[in-house]
XYZ file of C-alpha atoms in Angstrom:
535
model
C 40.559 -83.194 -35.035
C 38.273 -84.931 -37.415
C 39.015 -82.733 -40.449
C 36.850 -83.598 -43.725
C 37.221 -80.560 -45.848
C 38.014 -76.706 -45.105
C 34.530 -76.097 -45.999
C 33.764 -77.589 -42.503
C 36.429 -76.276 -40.559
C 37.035 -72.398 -42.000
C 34.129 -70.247 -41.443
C 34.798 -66.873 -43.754
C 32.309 -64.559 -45.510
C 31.184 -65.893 -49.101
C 33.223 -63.737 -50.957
C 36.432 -64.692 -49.778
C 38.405 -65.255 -53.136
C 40.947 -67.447 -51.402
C 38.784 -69.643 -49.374
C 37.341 -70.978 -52.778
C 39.988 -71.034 -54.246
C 41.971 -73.329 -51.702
C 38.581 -75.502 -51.491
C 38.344 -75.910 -55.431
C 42.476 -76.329 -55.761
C 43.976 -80.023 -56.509
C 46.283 -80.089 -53.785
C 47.073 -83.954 -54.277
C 49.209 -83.013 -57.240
C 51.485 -80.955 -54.359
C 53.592 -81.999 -51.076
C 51.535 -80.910 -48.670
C 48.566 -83.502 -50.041
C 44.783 -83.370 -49.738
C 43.390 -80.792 -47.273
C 41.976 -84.367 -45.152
C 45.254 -85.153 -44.130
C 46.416 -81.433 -43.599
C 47.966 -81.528 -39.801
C 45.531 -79.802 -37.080
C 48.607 -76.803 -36.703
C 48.302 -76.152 -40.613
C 44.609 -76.190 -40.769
C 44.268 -73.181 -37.461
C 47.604 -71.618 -39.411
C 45.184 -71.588 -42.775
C 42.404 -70.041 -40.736
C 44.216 -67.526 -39.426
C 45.834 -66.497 -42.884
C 42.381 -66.594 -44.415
C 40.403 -64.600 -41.941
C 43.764 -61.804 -41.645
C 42.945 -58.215 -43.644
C 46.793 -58.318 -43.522
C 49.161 -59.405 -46.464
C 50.057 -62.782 -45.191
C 51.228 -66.331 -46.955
C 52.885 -69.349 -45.694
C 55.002 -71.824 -47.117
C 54.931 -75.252 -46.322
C 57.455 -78.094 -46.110
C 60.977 -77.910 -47.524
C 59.960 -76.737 -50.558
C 57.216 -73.859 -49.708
C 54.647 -74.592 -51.096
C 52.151 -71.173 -51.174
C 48.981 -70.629 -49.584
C 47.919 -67.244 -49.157
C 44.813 -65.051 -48.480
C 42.481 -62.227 -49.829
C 44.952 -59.374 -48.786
C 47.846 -61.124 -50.653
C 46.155 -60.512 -54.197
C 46.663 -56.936 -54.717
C 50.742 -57.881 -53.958
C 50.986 -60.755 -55.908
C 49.619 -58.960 -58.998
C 49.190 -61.082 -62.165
C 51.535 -64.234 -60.794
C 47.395 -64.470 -58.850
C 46.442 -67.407 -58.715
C 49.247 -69.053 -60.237
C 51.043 -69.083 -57.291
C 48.436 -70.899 -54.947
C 49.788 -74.412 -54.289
C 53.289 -73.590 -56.354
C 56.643 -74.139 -54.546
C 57.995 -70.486 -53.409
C 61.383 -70.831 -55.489
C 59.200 -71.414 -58.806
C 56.367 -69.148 -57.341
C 58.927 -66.075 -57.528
C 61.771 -66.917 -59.478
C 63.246 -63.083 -59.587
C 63.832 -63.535 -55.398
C 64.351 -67.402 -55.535
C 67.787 -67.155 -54.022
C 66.195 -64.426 -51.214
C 63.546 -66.839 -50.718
C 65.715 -69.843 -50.415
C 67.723 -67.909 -47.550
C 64.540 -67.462 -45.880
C 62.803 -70.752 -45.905
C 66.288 -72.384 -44.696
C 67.009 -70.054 -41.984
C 63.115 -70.106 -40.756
C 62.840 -73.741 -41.402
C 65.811 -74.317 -38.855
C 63.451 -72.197 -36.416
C 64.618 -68.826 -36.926
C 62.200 -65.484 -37.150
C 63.316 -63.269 -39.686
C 62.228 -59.478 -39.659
C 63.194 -56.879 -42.932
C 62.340 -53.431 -42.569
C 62.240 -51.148 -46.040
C 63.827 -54.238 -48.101
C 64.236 -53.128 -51.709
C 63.371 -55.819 -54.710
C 62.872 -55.926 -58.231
C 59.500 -58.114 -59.005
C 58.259 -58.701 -61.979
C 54.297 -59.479 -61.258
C 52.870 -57.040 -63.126
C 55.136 -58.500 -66.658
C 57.635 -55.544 -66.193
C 60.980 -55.011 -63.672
C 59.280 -53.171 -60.716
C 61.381 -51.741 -57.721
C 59.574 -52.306 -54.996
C 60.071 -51.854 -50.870
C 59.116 -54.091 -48.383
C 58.161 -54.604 -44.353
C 58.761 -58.578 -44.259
C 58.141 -60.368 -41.373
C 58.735 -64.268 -41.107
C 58.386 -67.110 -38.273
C 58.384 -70.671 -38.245
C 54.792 -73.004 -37.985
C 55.476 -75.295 -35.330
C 53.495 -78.551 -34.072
C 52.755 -79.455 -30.675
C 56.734 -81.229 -30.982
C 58.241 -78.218 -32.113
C 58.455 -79.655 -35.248
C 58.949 -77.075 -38.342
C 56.258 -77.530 -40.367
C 56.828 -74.327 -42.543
C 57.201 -70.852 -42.845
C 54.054 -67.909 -41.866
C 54.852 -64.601 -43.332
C 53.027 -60.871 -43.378
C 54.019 -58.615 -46.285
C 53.544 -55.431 -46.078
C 54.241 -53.458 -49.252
C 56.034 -49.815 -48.274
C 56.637 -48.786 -51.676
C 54.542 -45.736 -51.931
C 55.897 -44.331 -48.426
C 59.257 -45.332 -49.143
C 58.979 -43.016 -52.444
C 56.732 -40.243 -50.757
C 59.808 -39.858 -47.902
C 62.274 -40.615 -50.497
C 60.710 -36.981 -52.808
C 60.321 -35.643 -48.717
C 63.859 -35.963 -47.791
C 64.932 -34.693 -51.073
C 62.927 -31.585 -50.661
C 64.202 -31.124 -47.611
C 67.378 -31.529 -49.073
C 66.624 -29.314 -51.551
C 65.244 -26.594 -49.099
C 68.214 -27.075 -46.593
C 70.868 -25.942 -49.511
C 68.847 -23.245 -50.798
C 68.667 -22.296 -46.822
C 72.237 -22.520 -46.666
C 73.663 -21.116 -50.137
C 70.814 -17.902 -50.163
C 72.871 -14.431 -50.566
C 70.806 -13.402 -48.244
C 72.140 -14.236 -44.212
C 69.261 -16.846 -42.668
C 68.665 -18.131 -39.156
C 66.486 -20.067 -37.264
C 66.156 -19.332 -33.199
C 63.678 -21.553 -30.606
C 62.961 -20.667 -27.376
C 62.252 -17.521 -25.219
C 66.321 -17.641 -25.543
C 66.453 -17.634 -28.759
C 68.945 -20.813 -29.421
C 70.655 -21.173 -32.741
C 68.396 -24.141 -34.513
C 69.711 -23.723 -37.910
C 71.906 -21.001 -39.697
C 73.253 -20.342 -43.301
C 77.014 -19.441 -44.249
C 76.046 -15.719 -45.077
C 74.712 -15.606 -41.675
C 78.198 -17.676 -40.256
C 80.408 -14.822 -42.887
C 78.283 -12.395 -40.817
C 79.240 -13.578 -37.422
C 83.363 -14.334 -38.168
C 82.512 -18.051 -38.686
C 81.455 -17.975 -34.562
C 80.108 -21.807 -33.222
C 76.879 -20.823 -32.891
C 74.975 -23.691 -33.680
C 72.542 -24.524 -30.435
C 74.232 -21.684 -28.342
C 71.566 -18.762 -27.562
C 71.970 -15.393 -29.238
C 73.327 -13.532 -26.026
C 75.702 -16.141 -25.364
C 77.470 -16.922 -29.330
C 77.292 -13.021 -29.806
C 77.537 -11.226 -26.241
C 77.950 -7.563 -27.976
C 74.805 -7.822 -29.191
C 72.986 -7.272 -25.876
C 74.174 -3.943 -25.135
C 73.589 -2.913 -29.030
C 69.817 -3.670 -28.238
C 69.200 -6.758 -30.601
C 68.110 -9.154 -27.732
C 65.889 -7.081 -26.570
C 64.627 -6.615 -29.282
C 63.908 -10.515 -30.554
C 62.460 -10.586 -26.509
C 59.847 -8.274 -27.818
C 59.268 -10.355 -30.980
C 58.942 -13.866 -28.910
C 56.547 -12.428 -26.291
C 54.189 -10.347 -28.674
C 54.538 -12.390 -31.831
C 54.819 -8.784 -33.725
C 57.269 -8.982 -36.847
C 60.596 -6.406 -37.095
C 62.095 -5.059 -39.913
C 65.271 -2.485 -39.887
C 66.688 -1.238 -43.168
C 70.295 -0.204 -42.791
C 70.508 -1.014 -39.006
C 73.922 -0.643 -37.694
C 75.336 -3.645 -35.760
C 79.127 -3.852 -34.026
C 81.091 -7.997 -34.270
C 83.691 -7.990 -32.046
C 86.416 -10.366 -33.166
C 88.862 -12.721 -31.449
C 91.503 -10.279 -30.891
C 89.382 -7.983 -29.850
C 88.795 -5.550 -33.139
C 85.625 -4.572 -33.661
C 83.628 -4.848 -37.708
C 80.469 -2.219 -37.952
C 78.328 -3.289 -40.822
C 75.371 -2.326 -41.724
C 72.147 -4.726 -42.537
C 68.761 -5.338 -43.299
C 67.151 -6.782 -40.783
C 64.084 -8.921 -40.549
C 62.616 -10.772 -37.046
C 59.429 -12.844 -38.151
C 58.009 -15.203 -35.318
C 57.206 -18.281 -35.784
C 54.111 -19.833 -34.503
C 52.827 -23.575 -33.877
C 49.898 -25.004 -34.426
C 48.345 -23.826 -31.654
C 49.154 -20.125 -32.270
C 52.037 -19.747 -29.737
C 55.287 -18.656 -30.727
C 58.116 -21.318 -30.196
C 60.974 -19.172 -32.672
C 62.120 -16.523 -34.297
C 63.085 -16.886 -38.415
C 65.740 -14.239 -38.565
C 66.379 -12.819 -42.586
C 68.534 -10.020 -43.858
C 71.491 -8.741 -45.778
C 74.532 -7.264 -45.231
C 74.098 -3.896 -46.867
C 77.519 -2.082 -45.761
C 79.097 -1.186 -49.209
C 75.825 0.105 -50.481
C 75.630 2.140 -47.068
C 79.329 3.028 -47.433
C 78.914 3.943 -51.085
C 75.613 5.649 -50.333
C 77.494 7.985 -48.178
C 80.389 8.647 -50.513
C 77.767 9.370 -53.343
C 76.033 11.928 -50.305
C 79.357 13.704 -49.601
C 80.380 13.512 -53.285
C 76.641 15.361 -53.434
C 77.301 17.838 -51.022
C 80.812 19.204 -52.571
C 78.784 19.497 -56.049
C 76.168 21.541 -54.417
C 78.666 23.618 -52.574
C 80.662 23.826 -55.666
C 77.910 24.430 -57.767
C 76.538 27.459 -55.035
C 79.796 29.034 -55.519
C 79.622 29.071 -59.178
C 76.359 30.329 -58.953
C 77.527 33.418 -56.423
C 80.809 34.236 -58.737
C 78.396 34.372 -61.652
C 76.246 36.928 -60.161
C 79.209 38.837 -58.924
C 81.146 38.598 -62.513
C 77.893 40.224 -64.331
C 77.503 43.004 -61.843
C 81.153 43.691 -61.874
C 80.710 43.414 -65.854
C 77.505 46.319 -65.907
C 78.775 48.473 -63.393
C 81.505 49.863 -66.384
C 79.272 49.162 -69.391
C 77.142 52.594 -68.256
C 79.850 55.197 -68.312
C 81.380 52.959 -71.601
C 77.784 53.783 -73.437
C 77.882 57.379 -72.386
C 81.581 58.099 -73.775
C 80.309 56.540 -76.726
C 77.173 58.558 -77.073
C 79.371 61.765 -76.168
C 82.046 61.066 -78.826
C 78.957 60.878 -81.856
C 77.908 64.423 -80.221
C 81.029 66.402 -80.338
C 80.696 68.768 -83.517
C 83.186 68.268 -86.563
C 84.506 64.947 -85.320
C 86.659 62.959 -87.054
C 84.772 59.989 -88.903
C 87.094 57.191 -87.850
C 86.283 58.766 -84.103
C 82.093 58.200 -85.095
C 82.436 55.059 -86.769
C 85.002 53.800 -83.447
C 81.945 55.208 -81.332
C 79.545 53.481 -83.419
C 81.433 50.257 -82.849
C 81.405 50.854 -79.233
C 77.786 51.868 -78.762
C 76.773 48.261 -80.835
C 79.339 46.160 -78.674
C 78.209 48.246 -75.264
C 74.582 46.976 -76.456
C 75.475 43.413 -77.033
C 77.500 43.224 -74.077
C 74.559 44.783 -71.892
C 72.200 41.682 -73.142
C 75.074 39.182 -72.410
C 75.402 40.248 -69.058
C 71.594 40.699 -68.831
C 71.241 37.384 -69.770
C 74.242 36.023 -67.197
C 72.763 37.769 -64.239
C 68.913 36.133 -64.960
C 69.913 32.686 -65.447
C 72.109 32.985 -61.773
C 69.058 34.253 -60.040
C 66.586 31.690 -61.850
C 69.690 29.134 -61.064
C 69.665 30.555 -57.234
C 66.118 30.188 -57.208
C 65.478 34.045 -56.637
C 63.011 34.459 -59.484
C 59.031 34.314 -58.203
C 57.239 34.056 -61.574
C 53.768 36.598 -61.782
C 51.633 33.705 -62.621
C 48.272 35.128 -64.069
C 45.990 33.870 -66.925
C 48.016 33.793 -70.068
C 46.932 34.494 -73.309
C 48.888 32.235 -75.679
C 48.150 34.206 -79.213
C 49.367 37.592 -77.859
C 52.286 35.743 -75.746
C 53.344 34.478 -79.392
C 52.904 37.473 -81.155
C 54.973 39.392 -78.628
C 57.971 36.800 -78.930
C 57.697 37.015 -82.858
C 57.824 40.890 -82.670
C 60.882 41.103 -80.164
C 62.770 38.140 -82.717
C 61.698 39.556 -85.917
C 64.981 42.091 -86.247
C 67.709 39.095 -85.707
C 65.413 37.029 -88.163
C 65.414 40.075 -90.809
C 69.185 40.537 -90.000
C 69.610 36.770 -91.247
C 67.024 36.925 -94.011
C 65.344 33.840 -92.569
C 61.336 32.909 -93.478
C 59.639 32.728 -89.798
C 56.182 29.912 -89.838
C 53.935 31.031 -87.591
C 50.667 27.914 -86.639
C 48.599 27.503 -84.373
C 44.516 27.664 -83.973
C 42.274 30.511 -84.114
C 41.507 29.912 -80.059
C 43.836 28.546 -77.527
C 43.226 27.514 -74.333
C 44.325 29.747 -71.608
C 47.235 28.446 -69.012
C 48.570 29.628 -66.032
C 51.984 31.162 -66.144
C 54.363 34.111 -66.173
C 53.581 35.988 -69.627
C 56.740 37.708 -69.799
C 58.944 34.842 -69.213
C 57.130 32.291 -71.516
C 57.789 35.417 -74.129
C 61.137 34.823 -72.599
C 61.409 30.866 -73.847
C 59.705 31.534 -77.263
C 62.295 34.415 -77.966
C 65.180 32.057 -76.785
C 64.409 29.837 -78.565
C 63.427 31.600 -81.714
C 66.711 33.294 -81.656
C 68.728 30.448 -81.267
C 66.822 28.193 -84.260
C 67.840 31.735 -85.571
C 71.516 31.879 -84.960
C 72.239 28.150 -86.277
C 70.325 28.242 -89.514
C 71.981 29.307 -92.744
C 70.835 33.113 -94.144
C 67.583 32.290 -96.083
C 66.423 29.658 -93.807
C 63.272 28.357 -92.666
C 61.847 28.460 -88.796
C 58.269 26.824 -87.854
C 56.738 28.193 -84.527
C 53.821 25.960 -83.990
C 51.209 26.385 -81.073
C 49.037 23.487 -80.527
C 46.530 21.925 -77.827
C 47.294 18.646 -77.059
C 44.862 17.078 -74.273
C 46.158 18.500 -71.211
C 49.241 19.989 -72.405
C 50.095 23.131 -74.400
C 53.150 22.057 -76.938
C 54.755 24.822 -77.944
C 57.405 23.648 -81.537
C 60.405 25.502 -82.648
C 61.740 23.722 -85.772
C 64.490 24.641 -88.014
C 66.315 23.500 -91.146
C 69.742 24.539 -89.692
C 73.055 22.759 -89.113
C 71.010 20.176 -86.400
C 72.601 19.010 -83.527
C 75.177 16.248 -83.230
C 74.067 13.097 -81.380
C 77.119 13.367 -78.798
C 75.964 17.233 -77.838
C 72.161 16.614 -77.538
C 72.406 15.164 -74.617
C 73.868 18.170 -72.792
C 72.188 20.958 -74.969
C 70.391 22.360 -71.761
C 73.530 22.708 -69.984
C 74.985 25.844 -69.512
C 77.727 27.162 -71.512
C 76.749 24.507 -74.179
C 77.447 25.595 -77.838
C 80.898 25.052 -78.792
C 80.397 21.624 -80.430
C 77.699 23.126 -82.618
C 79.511 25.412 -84.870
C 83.713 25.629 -85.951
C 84.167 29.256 -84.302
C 82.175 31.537 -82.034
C 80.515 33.423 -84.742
C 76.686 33.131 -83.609
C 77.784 34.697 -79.916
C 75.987 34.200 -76.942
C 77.555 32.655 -74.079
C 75.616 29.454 -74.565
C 72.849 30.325 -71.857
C 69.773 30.952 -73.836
C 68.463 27.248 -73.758
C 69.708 26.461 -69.785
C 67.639 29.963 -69.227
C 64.649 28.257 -71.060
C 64.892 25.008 -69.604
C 64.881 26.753 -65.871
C 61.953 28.630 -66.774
C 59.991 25.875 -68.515
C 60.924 23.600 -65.089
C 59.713 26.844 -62.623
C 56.337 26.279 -64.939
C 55.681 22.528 -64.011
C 56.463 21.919 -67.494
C 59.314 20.296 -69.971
C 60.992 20.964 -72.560
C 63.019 18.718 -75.351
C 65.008 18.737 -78.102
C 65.473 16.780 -81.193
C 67.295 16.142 -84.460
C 68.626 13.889 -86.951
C 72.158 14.580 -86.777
C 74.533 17.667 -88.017
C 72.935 19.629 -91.034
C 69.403 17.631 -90.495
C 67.747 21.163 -88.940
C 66.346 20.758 -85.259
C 63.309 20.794 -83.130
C 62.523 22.204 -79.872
C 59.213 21.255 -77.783
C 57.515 23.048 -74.858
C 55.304 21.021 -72.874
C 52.795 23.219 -70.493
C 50.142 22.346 -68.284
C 47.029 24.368 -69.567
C 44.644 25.973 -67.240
C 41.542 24.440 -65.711
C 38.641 26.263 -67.445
C-alpha cells in the first residue's frame, strides 16, 4: 500500500484529539520512523486504535514505543500527551518492571489477560491505587513477525471500590445477622429450607445442622406443635405472624425434651414480582421472663390470699372487740349511779367510761377501714357542698384541737365549686386528717386547712408545724398500722389507721392524696386532690 501520510489513509471525525496529534508528532526522532515507512499491519493496527471508543494503546518494537487513541486520555491523565511516541518503560516508570514483563512475554507471541490488577500510578502527580481489566496480544505481519504489542485498558477502579464498600456491608450486615440477641432465620421455598441462620437461633435449636435442611426435616417436633403449618399459611397467603410468649417443645439427642417460651415473628418475603419465595423468621427466647412472670403471679396470688385473710381476721377481731365494750360501758355507767359510792369506785368508773369511749372509736375505726379494704363500702355520691363539708370536719375536730391548745387556719374562697362525692366520708378525710396534724404537733401549735380550686381539681391542704415526717417513713405513711417511727412511745394512740382510711376513701373518690415534709421537726403537709363536678 502506497502510504503518504495518515491524513490519507485514517478517515476519523475532525475532532479526534489523537488523530492530530499523531499527524502533527515528529516521529523521525523515534524507532518506529516517519508514518511513510510505517508497515501496512501498523498503519490498519493505528486505524483500528484510533477509530475504538475503547481504552486501547500499542507499543511498538522492542522498546514500545506508545501510540494511543481518544479513549486513552481520560486514563493517562496528565502524563497526556507526553506519552505519545515515548518508549513504554520511560512512558510509565512507576510499572516499568510490569511493563517490561509484558512487552517480553507478548513480544515472544504470547496474549496476556489481567482481570482486577491493582497498581499504584502516579498520572495525576500523586500515588493513586488504581484497578485494572488489561488485555494484551501481539501485532503480527503477514510472516508472523512480532511487530509489537495492542492493548485495551479498561480502568475498574470505581467498581472495584463500589463492591469492595458492597462486600463489606454485607459483611457488616452478615455479623450483625449473626451476633443479634435476638434468634434470626432465613427460609426459601414452599418448604421452607434453612438459607441462613444466626447462633441465637442455632442456641435455640441445641446447635442442630440445619443449614439447607427444611424446617420439618432439622426440627421434626415442630410439625405436630403446629409451627409448619403455620409458616405454610404464611408462604401461600403472604400474611405476616406474630406470637408473644408462644410455647414451643426441642427434643434433644437423648431424647429429653426443653419447653421454652418465645416471641415469635413469620414475615414473608416477596420478589420483585410480588410472589413470595421465603419466610424471614425473628424472635426471642422469652422463657425466664415467662418463668419469672409466673413466679411474680403465684407470689401475687399468696399476697392476695394472705392479704384477704388479714382483711377477714380484722373484721372478726373488731366485732369480737365491741361485742364486750357494751355491757363494759353499762357497768361503768351503773357504778357512777349507785348512791353513796365510794370516790375511788366513781373516779375507777370514770376511767372506764373514757377508755370504753376510746376503745369504741378504735374499733369503729378498725371495722371501717376492713370493709373499705374489702371493698364493702358503696359511697352516697350526691352534690357536695365543700364550705359546709369543711365546717362540719372543723366542728367534729375542734374538741381534740382545744384539748391540745392548738390555733386551727381555716382558707378557702367565698364560693367553691360543687363536686361529686360522699359528704360524710370526705368529712371523714378532713377529720382524719385534721386529727392526726393534731396528734403530732406540739400543744400550742399551728394547723392550716386550706380549700382551693385548682382547674379541674379540688385540693384540699392540711399543713402543720409538728414533728414532720422522717424521709425513711414517708414513703409508707398510707400504710396501715404506720406510726411507730413517728414518735418515741405510743402516746398520740390510734392504731395507725386514720391516714390508710383516708387514702381508701380519697382512691373510692377517683382522687389522690399526698404527703409531704422536710424532715423530722420541719411540720408536714397533706394534699387532697378531687375531681370537681361538671357544672
Amino acid at each position: 500500500m502506497n502510504y503518504s501520510s495518515l491524513e490519507k489513509f485514517v478517515t476519523l471525525s475532525q475532532s479526534s484529539v489523537m488523530h492530530e496529534a499523531i499527524r502533527e508528532y515528529h516521529w523521525t526522532q523515534t524507532p518506529v520512523g516517519k508514518q511513510d515507512d510505517w508497515p501496512v499491519v501498523m498503519q490498519m493496527t493505528v486505524k483500528l486504535v484510533l477509530a475504538s471508543p475503547v481504552p486501547m494503546v500499542t507499543l511498538w518494537g522492542d522498546e514500545g514505543t506508545i501510540v494511543y487513541n481518544d479513549a486513552y486520555i481520560a486514563f493517562a491523565g496528565s502524563y497526556h500527551p507526553k506519552l505519545l511516541g515515548r518508549p513504554i518503560r520511560d512512558g510509565w516508570p512507576e510499572v516499568a518492571d510490569f511493563c517490561d514483563e509484558v512487552m517480553q512475554r507478548v513480544m515472544r507471541g504470547e496474549s496476556l489477560s489481567f482481570r482486577q490488577r491493582e497498581m499504584t500510578l502516579h498520572r495525576h502527580g500523586h500515588a493513586e491505587r488504581v484497578w485494572l481489566d488489561l488485555d494484551f496480544s501481539p501485532i503480527m505481519d503477514k510472516d508472523d513477525i512480532v511487530l509489537g504489542v495492542l492493548g485495551i485498558v479498561v480502568e475498574t477502579t470505581d467498581n472495584y471500590r463500589a463492591n469492595e464498600t458492597l462486600a463489606f456491608d454485607r459483611e457488616r450486615l452478615r455479623m450483625m445477622f449473626d451476633q443479634a440477641p435476638g434468634f434470626m432465620a432465613l427460609l426459601s421455598g414452599p418448604d421452607h429450607v434453612y438459607d441462613m441462620v444466626n447462633q441465637s437461633y442455632l442456641s435455640l435449636v441445641g446447635h442442630r445442622d440445619v443449614f439447607g435442611k427444611a424446617v420439618a426435616v432439622a426440627i421434626p417436633e415442630t410439625v405436630e406443635q403446629g409451627f409448619i403449618a403455620i409458616l405454610d399459611h404464611v408462604f401461600q397467603s403472604g400474611e405476616a405472624f406474630s406470637s408473644t410468649a408462644a410455647p414451643i417443645t426441642f427434643y434433644d439427642a437423648d431424647g429429653q425434651s426443653r419447653q421454652r417460651y418465645i416471641d415469635l415473628v413469620y414475615q414473608p418475603l416477596r420478589d420483585a414480582t410480588g410472589a413470595v419465595f421465603g419466610i424471614f423468621v425473628e424472635g426471642s427466647d422469652v422463657t425466664e421472663s415467662v418463668q419469672t412472670f409466673k413466679t411474680l403471679q403465684a407470689s401475687e396470688s399468696q399476697l392476695k390470699a394472705a392479704s384477704q385473710r388479714k382483711d377477714e381476721f380484722l373484721a372478726m377481731l373488731a366485732h369480737e372487740l365491741r361485742n364486750p365494750l357494751a355491757p363494759i360501758s353499762s357497768a361503768a355507767e351503773m357504778l357512777k349511779m349507785i348512791s353513796n359510792c365510794d370516790a375511788k369506785v366513781l373516779r375507777a368508773a370514770e376511767v372506764i367510761a373514757r377508755q370504753v369511749k376510746h376503745m369504741s372509736v378504735l374499733v369503729d375505726d378498725l371495722l371501717d377501714v376492713s370493709r373499705v379494704t374489702r371493698g364493702l363500702v358503696e359511697l352516697k355520691m350526691g352534690v357536695v357542698d365543700l364550705i359546709a363539708t369543711v365546717e362540719s370536719a372543723v366542728e367534729q375536730a375542734r374538741p381534740l384541737l382545744q384539748s391540745k391548745k392548738h390555733t386551727l387556719v381555716v382558707s378557702h374562697a367565698p364560693v367553691l365549686p360543687s363536686l361529686i362525692g360522699d359528704r360524710n366520708r370526705l368529712v371523714q378525710v378532713i377529720v382524719n386528717l385534721v386529727n392526726n396534724a393534731t396528734k403530732y404537733t406540739p400543744d400550742g401549735g399551728t394547723i392550716t386547712l386550706a380549700v382551693h380550686n385548682d382547674g379541674n381539681h379540688i385540693l384540699i391542704d392540711v399543713e402543720d408545724n409538728g414533728i414532720g415526717i422522717g424521709a425513711d417513713l414517708l414513703p409508707h405513711i398510707f400504710d396501715m398500722f404506720t406510726q411507730a417511727g413517728r414518735t418515741p412511745d405510743r402516746a398520740q394512740g390510734g392504731l395507725g389507721i386514720g391516714l390508710a382510711l383516708v387514702k381508701s376513701i380519697v382512691t373510692l373518690h377517683r382522687g389522690e392524696v399526698r404527703a409531704s415534709s422536710a424532715g423530722l421537726m420541719a411540720g408536714s403537709k397533706f394534699t387532697v386532690i378531687l375531681p370537681r363536678h361538671s357544672d
